[in-house]
Amino acid sequence: MKLVFLQIHTFFYNIRYFNTSNTRMGRKTNNPSTKLDAKVPLLKISLEDLSSSLEEILSSNFSSVNVSVVDCPDLTLAPFNLISRGLGGSPRIVDVGGPGKAFPNIDTTPYNLADICKTAELPKCMAIGPGAGSIRQLGYNTELVHNAYIAPNDQSKFGSYIISLKEPTSESPKPYAVGQLTDSTAEEFSLLSSLLLTEGKPGKVIKIEAKNRTGPENFVTQMRLGLAKKYGTQPVGLGGVILIRSGKVKLHIMPELPKERFKSKEDMYKWLAHFVMDAPLTCASVFISHDPGLDLRLEHTHCFSDHGDGGHYQHDVTPNTVHYEAYFTPAEYLYRIDRVSF
Ligand code: ZN
């Protein structure tokens, strides 16, 4: 069976919509990781222009903002603690699955990160970003921070972080814990992921520092909305790492999936466990300024730490003391895999 696609040309970009049945090497497959629904070129903006845009955008929400173009710091060092050195080389955003995998029906068919990288035309890559850990492999539901270097012939390296709920004990009184997956368990995930794939090389990135929040939006939302206002329906996508240097942050952690279906979306939101946690936190973040009709997760950020705190970032709760330091790269393409509406 031939891969059928329809090219839709617009003034600024063209989206390649692929057919909805899974195809690989001309054969039908049930592997959702190979189900490429669309490939979208993202708006190309110079790092210098993006840097000045973000400085202006963030200045209306933070009293102290500094954005510049720098060499990417070595991300293998603390406090980043990632597998690959930099964010350079063929950057692309990959949106896989979505909350529609948990409502109205629950579908925990696993995804495979190496297959995802192949589908996104970068079989050898650094993969970072938020997701949900493999329920099949772990036996329970987790927030996931992908941190992997995928390579052929068993050369892949893993250091992904998982955050899950647990019973408090006297030695470990928090009702949640952060763990790390350093083996191929981290190659599989469930439900959804918002990934940044790159070659993991050194290179120029945008450094953003923002302190003392004066507006209502969280750090990522402010950047996303500002870019959407500036560039309209031309999608701009960024991925990278955020260090929350100081302050307190509201995060959520998914509990176990229910045995019965959620009754409503509201029911699903209420199911999430919310916590206020402490900086310092290291976070992997991906955001896109505009959804060209692909059921995208427009922003997604997951955090981890070495003091047991982590989860899905919502917003800081200490505007006067919060301090964000972030390193982002603009992506060249967006790949939508196993699209699901919500
Ligand atoms: Zn999340």
Short mmCIF file of C-alpha atoms and ligand atoms in Angstrom, two decimals:
data_model
loop_
_atom_site.label_atom_id
_atom_site.label_comp_id
_atom_site.label_asym_id
_atom_site.label_seq_id
_atom_site.Cartn_x
_atom_site.Cartn_y
_atom_site.Cartn_z
CA MET A 1 0.00 0.00 0.00
CA LYS A 2 1.43 3.34 -0.99
CA LEU A 3 1.65 6.19 1.47
CA VAL A 4 -0.93 8.68 0.35
CA PHE A 5 -0.58 12.30 1.24
CA LEU A 6 -2.28 15.49 0.43
CA GLN A 7 -0.32 18.68 0.21
CA ILE A 8 -2.12 21.79 1.33
CA HIS A 9 -0.34 24.96 0.32
CA THR A 10 -0.84 28.13 2.23
CA PHE A 11 0.99 31.36 1.83
CA PHE A 12 3.50 30.68 4.56
CA TYR A 13 3.84 26.96 5.00
CA ASN A 14 2.61 23.69 3.66
CA ILE A 15 1.41 20.83 5.79
CA ARG A 16 1.71 17.30 4.52
CA TYR A 17 -1.30 15.42 5.84
CA PHE A 18 -0.78 11.68 5.67
CA ASN A 19 -3.46 9.04 5.49
CA THR A 20 -4.73 7.78 8.80
CA SER A 21 -3.90 4.08 8.48
CA ASN A 22 -0.50 3.03 9.73
CA THR A 23 1.97 2.24 7.02
CA ARG A 24 5.56 1.18 7.20
CA MET A 25 7.68 -0.18 4.40
CA GLY A 26 4.52 -0.42 2.34
CA ARG A 27 2.80 -2.74 4.85
CA LYS A 28 0.01 -2.05 7.26
CA THR A 29 1.11 -2.09 10.92
CA ASN A 30 -0.52 -1.60 14.30
CA ASN A 31 2.47 0.27 15.68
CA PRO A 32 1.17 3.74 16.67
CA SER A 33 4.78 5.08 16.76
CA THR A 34 4.92 4.83 12.97
CA LYS A 35 1.57 6.54 12.39
CA LEU A 36 2.72 9.86 10.94
CA ASP A 37 -0.30 12.13 10.49
CA ALA A 38 1.43 15.35 9.44
CA LYS A 39 4.78 17.05 8.92
CA VAL A 40 4.75 20.83 9.19
CA PRO A 41 7.63 23.21 8.43
CA LEU A 42 7.86 25.72 11.27
CA LEU A 43 8.51 29.40 10.74
CA LYS A 44 12.22 30.11 10.44
CA ILE A 45 13.33 33.11 12.47
CA SER A 46 16.94 34.09 13.18
CA LEU A 47 18.09 33.53 16.75
CA GLU A 48 18.76 37.26 17.07
CA ASP A 49 15.22 38.21 15.97
CA LEU A 50 13.67 35.55 18.17
CA SER A 51 15.78 36.72 21.08
CA SER A 52 14.61 40.34 20.78
CA SER A 53 10.98 39.23 20.31
CA LEU A 54 11.08 37.08 23.46
CA GLU A 55 12.69 39.86 25.48
CA GLU A 56 9.86 42.20 24.52
CA ILE A 57 7.19 39.53 25.11
CA LEU A 58 8.46 38.54 28.55
CA SER A 59 8.99 42.13 29.70
CA SER A 60 5.24 42.63 29.96
CA ASN A 61 5.01 39.72 32.46
CA PHE A 62 8.30 39.94 34.40
CA SER A 63 10.09 43.01 35.78
CA SER A 64 13.59 41.62 35.10
CA VAL A 65 14.21 39.97 31.71
CA ASN A 66 17.40 39.25 29.79
CA VAL A 67 17.40 37.27 26.54
CA SER A 68 20.53 36.62 24.47
CA VAL A 69 22.10 34.24 21.95
CA VAL A 70 24.76 32.07 23.61
CA ASP A 71 26.67 28.81 23.14
CA CYS A 72 24.61 26.03 24.67
CA PRO A 73 25.99 25.12 28.09
CA ASP A 74 27.12 21.51 28.56
CA LEU A 75 23.80 19.85 29.38
CA THR A 76 25.47 16.73 30.74
CA LEU A 77 26.61 18.76 33.79
CA ALA A 78 24.58 19.68 36.89
CA PRO A 79 22.02 21.12 37.25
CA PHE A 80 20.88 19.93 33.80
CA ASN A 81 21.93 16.29 34.20
CA LEU A 82 20.95 15.31 30.65
CA ILE A 83 22.38 12.61 28.39
CA SER A 84 23.53 14.83 25.51
CA ARG A 85 25.77 17.85 25.51
CA GLY A 86 23.75 20.39 23.51
CA LEU A 87 20.52 21.19 21.66
CA GLY A 88 22.16 21.53 18.24
CA GLY A 89 21.50 19.78 14.92
CA SER A 90 18.24 19.22 12.98
CA PRO A 91 15.86 20.36 15.76
CA ARG A 92 12.31 19.08 15.42
CA ILE A 93 9.25 18.89 17.64
CA VAL A 94 7.26 15.69 17.77
CA ASP A 95 3.75 15.64 19.24
CA VAL A 96 2.67 12.06 19.99
CA GLY A 97 -0.81 10.92 21.09
CA GLY A 98 -2.43 13.27 23.60
CA PRO A 99 -4.92 13.50 26.48
CA GLY A 100 -7.43 11.95 24.05
CA LYS A 101 -5.65 8.65 24.84
CA ALA A 102 -7.25 8.82 28.31
CA PHE A 103 -10.67 10.28 27.44
CA PRO A 104 -13.26 9.24 26.37
CA ASN A 105 -11.58 5.83 26.05
CA ILE A 106 -8.38 4.78 27.79
CA ASP A 107 -5.77 3.47 25.36
CA THR A 108 -2.40 2.57 26.86
CA THR A 109 -0.93 0.92 23.74
CA PRO A 110 2.79 1.65 24.20
CA TYR A 111 4.89 3.90 22.00
CA ASN A 112 8.55 3.20 21.22
CA LEU A 113 10.97 6.11 21.26
CA ALA A 114 13.36 4.62 18.67
CA ASP A 115 10.43 4.12 16.28
CA ILE A 116 9.24 7.67 16.98
CA CYS A 117 12.71 9.02 16.08
CA LYS A 118 12.67 7.02 12.82
CA THR A 119 9.18 8.29 11.99
CA ALA A 120 10.44 11.83 12.63
CA GLU A 121 13.30 11.18 10.18
CA LEU A 122 16.03 11.44 12.82
CA PRO A 123 16.87 7.84 13.83
CA LYS A 124 20.01 8.93 15.69
CA CYS A 125 19.04 11.71 18.09
CA MET A 126 18.80 13.25 21.50
CA ALA A 127 15.20 13.12 22.74
CA ILE A 128 14.00 15.30 25.60
CA GLY A 129 10.56 16.44 26.68
CA PRO A 130 7.50 15.64 28.75
CA GLY A 131 5.55 12.40 28.46
CA ALA A 132 4.01 9.54 30.41
CA GLY A 133 6.10 6.54 31.44
CA SER A 134 5.36 3.08 30.11
CA ILE A 135 2.49 1.64 32.16
CA ARG A 136 3.20 -1.80 30.66
CA GLN A 137 6.87 -1.81 31.72
CA LEU A 138 6.57 -0.03 35.07
CA GLY A 139 3.18 -1.36 36.12
CA TYR A 140 1.99 2.07 37.22
CA ASN A 141 1.30 5.53 35.84
CA THR A 142 4.02 8.21 35.92
CA GLU A 143 4.95 11.66 34.71
CA LEU A 144 7.97 11.23 32.45
CA VAL A 145 10.85 13.51 31.48
CA HIS A 146 12.42 11.93 28.40
CA ASN A 147 16.21 12.11 28.51
CA ALA A 148 17.62 9.75 25.92
CA TYR A 149 20.12 9.45 23.13
CA ILE A 150 18.72 7.06 20.53
CA ALA A 151 21.17 5.25 18.24
CA PRO A 152 21.10 2.01 16.23
CA ASN A 153 22.75 -1.30 17.25
CA ASP A 154 22.04 -1.09 20.98
CA GLN A 155 24.01 2.14 21.27
CA SER A 156 21.11 4.11 22.81
CA LYS A 157 21.63 5.74 26.20
CA PHE A 158 18.88 6.51 28.71
CA GLY A 159 18.59 8.72 31.78
CA SER A 160 14.88 9.58 31.77
CA TYR A 161 13.19 10.77 34.95
CA ILE A 162 9.84 9.50 36.26
CA ILE A 163 7.66 11.08 38.92
CA SER A 164 4.92 9.07 40.57
CA LEU A 165 2.61 9.13 43.56
CA LYS A 166 3.44 6.88 46.53
CA GLU A 167 2.50 6.30 50.14
CA PRO A 168 4.42 8.63 52.51
CA THR A 169 6.80 6.89 54.92
CA SER A 170 8.82 8.23 57.85
CA GLU A 171 12.03 8.03 55.77
CA SER A 172 10.37 9.52 52.72
CA PRO A 173 7.43 11.65 53.91
CA LYS A 174 6.48 13.13 50.52
CA PRO A 175 3.48 11.47 48.79
CA TYR A 176 5.47 11.27 45.55
CA ALA A 177 8.97 10.36 44.35
CA VAL A 178 11.36 11.05 41.49
CA GLY A 179 13.20 8.12 39.93
CA GLN A 180 15.51 7.64 36.98
CA LEU A 181 15.35 5.03 34.22
CA THR A 182 18.81 4.28 32.85
CA ASP A 183 17.91 1.22 30.79
CA SER A 184 15.69 0.50 27.80
CA THR A 185 12.57 0.71 30.00
CA ALA A 186 12.78 4.39 29.07
CA GLU A 187 12.47 3.54 25.37
CA GLU A 188 8.78 2.80 25.84
CA PHE A 189 6.10 5.29 26.94
CA SER A 190 2.32 5.56 27.21
CA LEU A 191 -0.45 8.03 26.30
CA LEU A 192 1.42 11.06 25.00
CA SER A 193 4.68 12.94 24.61
CA SER A 194 5.85 16.38 23.49
CA LEU A 195 9.38 15.83 22.26
CA LEU A 196 12.32 17.89 21.11
CA LEU A 197 14.61 15.78 18.91
CA THR A 198 18.03 17.08 17.91
CA GLU A 199 21.45 15.65 17.11
CA GLY A 200 22.47 16.65 20.65
CA LYS A 201 25.39 18.74 19.44
CA PRO A 202 26.85 21.95 20.85
CA GLY A 203 25.65 25.12 19.10
CA LYS A 204 23.99 28.48 19.57
CA VAL A 205 20.79 28.66 21.62
CA ILE A 206 18.61 31.35 23.15
CA LYS A 207 19.27 32.00 26.82
CA ILE A 208 16.36 33.52 28.72
CA GLU A 209 16.44 34.88 32.24
CA ALA A 210 13.24 36.15 33.83
CA LYS A 211 12.68 37.19 37.44
CA ASN A 212 9.91 38.79 39.47
CA ARG A 213 6.68 37.97 37.68
CA THR A 214 4.38 40.98 37.42
CA GLY A 215 1.71 39.55 35.07
CA PRO A 216 -0.74 36.64 35.31
CA GLU A 217 0.75 34.21 32.79
CA ASN A 218 3.21 31.45 33.53
CA PHE A 219 6.69 31.64 31.95
CA VAL A 220 5.97 29.36 28.98
CA THR A 221 2.43 30.58 28.27
CA GLN A 222 3.66 34.16 28.13
CA MET A 223 6.23 33.24 25.45
CA ARG A 224 3.74 31.11 23.49
CA LEU A 225 0.96 33.73 23.49
CA GLY A 226 3.41 36.50 22.63
CA LEU A 227 4.79 34.59 19.64
CA ALA A 228 1.22 33.73 18.54
CA LYS A 229 0.31 37.42 18.64
CA LYS A 230 3.40 38.38 16.67
CA TYR A 231 3.45 35.63 14.05
CA GLY A 232 -0.26 34.74 13.84
CA THR A 233 -1.00 31.48 12.02
CA GLN A 234 2.66 30.88 11.09
CA PRO A 235 3.64 28.29 13.72
CA VAL A 236 6.82 28.87 15.73
CA GLY A 237 8.02 25.95 17.86
CA LEU A 238 10.67 25.94 20.58
CA GLY A 239 12.09 23.22 22.76
CA GLY A 240 14.70 23.17 25.49
CA VAL A 241 15.47 23.21 29.18
CA ILE A 242 14.20 25.48 31.94
CA LEU A 243 15.94 25.86 35.29
CA ILE A 244 13.63 27.20 37.97
CA ARG A 245 16.33 28.65 40.19
CA SER A 246 14.16 29.95 43.04
CA GLY A 247 10.55 30.16 44.18
CA LYS A 248 7.73 27.66 44.54
CA VAL A 249 5.85 26.05 41.69
CA LYS A 250 2.51 24.30 41.27
CA LEU A 251 2.91 20.94 39.53
CA HIS A 252 0.66 17.95 39.03
CA ILE A 253 1.26 14.22 38.97
CA MET A 254 -1.05 11.69 37.31
CA PRO A 255 -2.42 9.04 39.69
CA GLU A 256 -3.22 5.52 38.50
CA LEU A 257 -5.63 5.45 35.58
CA PRO A 258 -9.16 4.53 36.72
CA LYS A 259 -10.58 1.07 36.03
CA GLU A 260 -13.70 2.67 34.54
CA ARG A 261 -13.67 5.44 31.95
CA PHE A 262 -13.65 9.09 33.07
CA LYS A 263 -17.21 10.47 33.01
CA SER A 264 -16.14 13.84 31.62
CA LYS A 265 -13.08 15.98 30.88
CA GLU A 266 -13.77 17.79 34.16
CA ASP A 267 -13.66 14.44 35.94
CA MET A 268 -10.24 13.86 34.37
CA TYR A 269 -8.87 17.25 35.46
CA LYS A 270 -10.09 16.60 39.03
CA TRP A 271 -8.26 13.25 38.98
CA LEU A 272 -4.83 14.93 38.74
CA ALA A 273 -2.92 15.33 42.02
CA HIS A 274 -1.70 18.91 42.55
CA PHE A 275 1.24 19.98 44.70
CA VAL A 276 3.27 23.11 45.44
CA MET A 277 6.95 22.18 45.17
CA ASP A 278 10.30 23.85 45.72
CA ALA A 279 13.00 25.13 43.40
CA PRO A 280 15.56 24.31 42.19
CA LEU A 281 13.84 22.32 39.45
CA THR A 282 15.15 21.28 36.03
CA CYS A 283 12.48 21.04 33.34
CA ALA A 284 12.19 19.87 29.73
CA SER A 285 9.82 22.09 27.79
CA VAL A 286 8.25 22.19 24.33
CA PHE A 287 5.81 24.80 23.00
CA ILE A 288 4.23 25.84 19.69
CA SER A 289 2.64 29.20 18.96
CA HIS A 290 -0.17 28.01 16.68
CA ASP A 291 -2.03 24.76 16.03
CA PRO A 292 -2.71 24.38 12.29
CA GLY A 293 -5.59 21.99 13.09
CA LEU A 294 -3.63 18.96 14.33
CA ASP A 295 -4.95 18.55 17.91
CA LEU A 296 -1.58 19.67 19.29
CA ARG A 297 -0.54 20.04 22.91
CA LEU A 298 0.55 23.68 22.54
CA GLU A 299 2.77 23.77 25.61
CA HIS A 300 4.10 21.06 27.84
CA THR A 301 6.76 21.18 30.54
CA HIS A 302 7.85 18.48 33.01
CA CYS A 303 10.30 19.01 35.87
CA PHE A 304 12.59 16.89 38.03
CA SER A 305 15.06 17.53 40.85
CA ASP A 306 17.50 15.74 43.13
CA HIS A 307 15.41 16.65 46.19
CA GLY A 308 12.40 14.50 45.33
CA ASP A 309 10.20 17.18 43.71
CA GLY A 310 8.96 17.05 40.12
CA GLY A 311 5.94 16.72 37.85
CA HIS A 312 3.95 18.59 35.21
CA TYR A 313 4.61 22.34 35.44
CA GLN A 314 1.54 24.55 35.75
CA HIS A 315 2.78 27.89 37.12
CA ASP A 316 4.84 29.44 39.86
CA VAL A 317 3.07 30.61 43.03
CA THR A 318 5.79 33.00 44.23
CA PRO A 319 5.85 35.83 41.67
CA ASN A 320 8.20 37.99 43.76
CA THR A 321 10.92 35.41 44.19
CA VAL A 322 10.63 33.22 41.11
CA HIS A 323 13.72 33.06 38.89
CA TYR A 324 13.65 31.26 35.54
CA GLU A 325 16.74 30.53 33.45
CA ALA A 326 16.09 28.73 30.18
CA TYR A 327 17.89 27.51 27.07
CA PHE A 328 15.74 27.02 23.97
CA THR A 329 16.22 26.23 20.30
CA PRO A 330 13.65 26.92 17.58
CA ALA A 331 12.61 23.74 15.74
CA GLU A 332 12.61 23.42 11.96
CA TYR A 333 9.71 20.96 11.70
CA LEU A 334 6.76 19.64 13.64
CA TYR A 335 5.82 15.96 13.28
CA ARG A 336 2.37 14.88 14.44
CA ILE A 337 2.30 11.18 15.29
CA ASP A 338 -0.83 9.19 16.23
CA ARG A 339 -3.05 12.24 16.29
CA VAL A 340 -5.97 12.04 18.69
CA SER A 341 -8.60 14.67 19.45
CA PHE A 342 -9.63 15.68 22.96
ZN ZN B 1 2.35 16.62 31.37
#
